[in-house]
C-alpha atoms as one frame of an Amber mdcrd trajectory, in Angstrom:
protein
 -15.991  27.981 -12.889 -12.209  27.723 -12.565 -12.301  28.540  -8.976 -14.587
  25.667  -8.274 -12.592  23.344 -10.336  -9.461  24.393  -8.333 -11.452  23.671
  -5.079 -12.618  20.226  -6.168  -9.100  19.248  -7.396  -7.776  20.322  -3.825
 -10.575  18.262  -2.208  -9.307  15.197  -4.357  -5.910  15.767  -3.254  -6.958
  15.881   0.285  -8.859  12.516   0.007  -6.008  10.945  -1.637  -3.966  11.970
   1.414  -6.678  10.513   3.720  -7.020   7.016   1.885  -3.166   6.991   1.820
  -3.055   7.535   5.415  -5.601   4.760   5.947  -3.509   2.438   3.969  -0.268
   3.190   6.167  -2.398   2.421   9.417  -3.584  -0.907   8.041   0.002  -1.971
   7.258   1.132  -0.895  10.627  -1.713  -2.388  12.694  -1.468  -5.542  10.353
   2.180  -6.317  11.261   1.502  -5.526  14.993  -0.942  -8.581  15.077   2.023
 -10.900  14.387   3.907  -9.394  17.613   0.841  -9.483  20.212  -0.695 -12.032
  22.333  -3.649 -13.637  21.029  -6.449 -11.658  22.810  -4.783  -8.414  21.709
  -3.939  -9.540  18.382  -7.596 -10.509  17.535  -8.572  -6.853  18.532  -5.913
  -5.515  16.080  -7.111  -7.823  13.433 -10.534  -6.345  13.719  -9.177  -2.851
  13.387  -7.491  -4.004  10.235 -10.632  -5.047   8.683 -12.357  -1.903   9.780
  -9.710   0.183   8.128 -10.025  -1.867   4.890 -13.674  -0.991   5.010 -12.885
   2.758   5.294 -10.387   2.302   2.534 -13.061   0.853   0.242 -15.352   3.762
   1.227 -12.532   6.269   0.260 -12.208   4.505  -3.104 -15.755   5.188  -3.998
 -15.742   8.643  -2.866 -12.761   9.692  -4.740 -14.098   7.888  -7.682 -17.049
   9.820  -7.678 -15.368  13.137  -7.226 -13.166  12.312 -10.300 -16.030  11.453
 -12.482 -17.767  14.680 -11.288 -14.508  16.677 -12.362 -14.142  14.980 -15.743
 -17.926  15.404 -16.749 -18.725  18.711 -15.235 -15.278  20.541 -15.630 -13.934
  19.186 -18.670 -10.340  19.339 -17.655  -7.714  19.442 -20.413  -3.890  18.511
 -20.561  -2.162  18.294 -17.383  -5.276  18.425 -15.113  -6.956  15.722 -17.143
  -4.043  13.577 -16.680  -4.012  14.165 -12.853  -7.613  13.335 -12.434  -6.997
  10.008 -14.634  -4.143   9.198 -12.620  -5.938   9.489  -9.412  -8.530   7.349
 -10.611  -6.117   4.692 -11.202  -4.241   5.198  -8.016  -7.285   4.535  -5.880
  -7.443   0.869  -7.142  -3.824   0.318  -6.031  -4.444   1.923  -2.787  -7.699
  -0.301  -2.253  -5.514  -3.401  -2.810  -3.032  -2.327  -0.377  -5.987  -2.320
   2.171  -6.928  -5.845   0.929  -3.474  -7.178   1.395  -3.159  -5.634   4.765
  -6.591  -7.616   5.631  -5.111 -10.802   4.231  -2.050 -10.581   6.375  -4.424
 -10.051   9.459  -6.429 -13.299   8.266  -3.277 -15.320   8.653  -3.009 -14.543
  12.373  -4.668 -17.706  13.621  -2.209 -19.813  11.898   0.800 -17.712  13.085
   0.097 -17.533  16.765   1.578 -21.117  17.094   5.044 -20.507  16.074   8.332
 -18.942  17.087   8.866 -16.229  14.567  11.488 -14.200  16.817  14.372 -13.906
  14.184  12.360 -13.641  11.158   9.873 -11.320  12.520  12.632  -8.574  12.461
  12.701  -8.679   8.628   8.942  -9.007   8.411   8.902  -5.666  10.323  11.379
  -4.059   8.248   9.274  -5.064   5.191   6.359  -3.320   6.671   8.288  -0.313
   7.616   9.657   0.115   4.101   6.308  -0.485   2.612   4.906   2.301   4.674
   7.325   4.671   3.448   6.779   3.607  -0.052   2.984   4.347   0.145   3.616
   7.736   2.136   6.095   8.995  -0.439   3.897   7.781  -3.529   1.025   9.754
  -2.276   3.175  12.895  -1.310   4.753  12.794  -4.570   1.125  12.848  -6.153
  -0.121  15.775  -3.938   3.233  17.755  -4.409   3.523  17.106  -7.896   7.171
  15.774  -7.185   8.493  13.588  -9.953  12.054  12.936  -8.307  10.151  11.621
  -5.112   8.037   9.415  -7.383  11.247   8.047  -9.015  12.602   7.363  -5.592
   9.734   5.168  -4.666  10.257   3.010  -8.051  13.935   2.699  -6.951  13.063
   1.947  -3.187  11.148  -1.212  -4.204  14.468  -2.874  -4.562  14.829  -2.563
  -0.827  11.655  -4.402  -0.191  12.473  -7.162  -2.748  15.926  -7.729  -1.085
  14.106  -8.001   2.360  11.441 -10.492   0.825  14.556 -12.669  -0.417  16.041
 -12.360   2.883  13.058 -13.819   4.622  12.480 -16.545   2.090  16.120 -17.741
   2.636  15.547 -17.832   6.456  12.291 -19.658   6.188  13.951 -22.176   3.805
  16.668 -22.768   6.361  14.284 -23.135   9.111  12.036 -25.630   7.298  15.409
 -27.774   6.804  16.130 -27.426  10.461  12.466 -28.164  11.723  10.422 -30.070
   9.166   7.507 -29.873  11.561   7.386 -26.139  11.205   6.861 -26.282   7.410
   3.319 -25.236   7.360   3.944 -22.458   9.618   6.800 -21.090   7.515   4.767
 -21.179   4.420   2.042 -19.031   6.009   4.819 -16.549   7.130   6.206 -16.563
   3.683   2.614 -15.479   2.382   2.838 -12.605   4.770   6.192 -11.548   3.304
   4.616 -11.807  -0.194   1.726  -9.725   0.674   4.003  -6.891   1.816   6.181
  -7.396  -1.537   2.872  -6.896  -3.327   2.216  -3.719  -1.360   5.249  -2.381
  -2.535   4.397  -3.228  -6.047   1.121  -1.109  -5.588   3.207   1.647  -4.300
   5.393   1.578  -7.473   2.233   1.643  -9.733   1.095   4.829  -7.854   4.341
   6.375  -8.366   4.321   5.283 -12.004   0.808   7.060 -12.276   2.480  10.171
 -10.764   4.864  10.075 -13.343   2.246   9.801 -16.041   0.294  12.739 -14.438
   3.445  14.990 -15.077   5.013  13.634 -18.011   2.290  11.604 -20.018   4.595
   8.597 -19.833   3.961   5.722 -17.313   7.157   3.700 -17.893   9.224   3.160
 -14.534  12.170   5.496 -14.442
């Protein structure tokens, strides 16, 4: 019985890695939609939506596996916290997929503007959030508390980038009032990345809970 439980726990870890990888892909493809010509960008947009669908499917699969582990194996103490944490994490990962789709949906409104100087920081935000999601999932699988704490701290980098983009866009609106609507849409993209960072922090906090029984940020 214990060996079967261990195998199912390993399967849960594997599925969490797969789901995290899909989230990373969705973020990366979403930001590419901002850099490509319209036809190519539309194809990338469709890829983001497809990835979001796969993420939704993974959420259901992991929830079903966790429920099976809770009902049939009746885990205690640390194992119980791990499974409970996984159930909470998949909700945040699913939201990350949704927000990647939200970014892709803004594509038609962003094809009309010149985002050369702001795009650099948007891309940096995307790279930073991908790092946070990757490290958050790794910290769970490896049961690495220091890495989870690093994810929580790294959220400051994403917040600083968001503030930088916001200041740039305010300046652009002041110089080119006709670009106001475009700048608001681009600010929404930055806000979605900032939220993705927040969800990665939530995942890291659940890792901390699974290891210590406490969820408060480090």
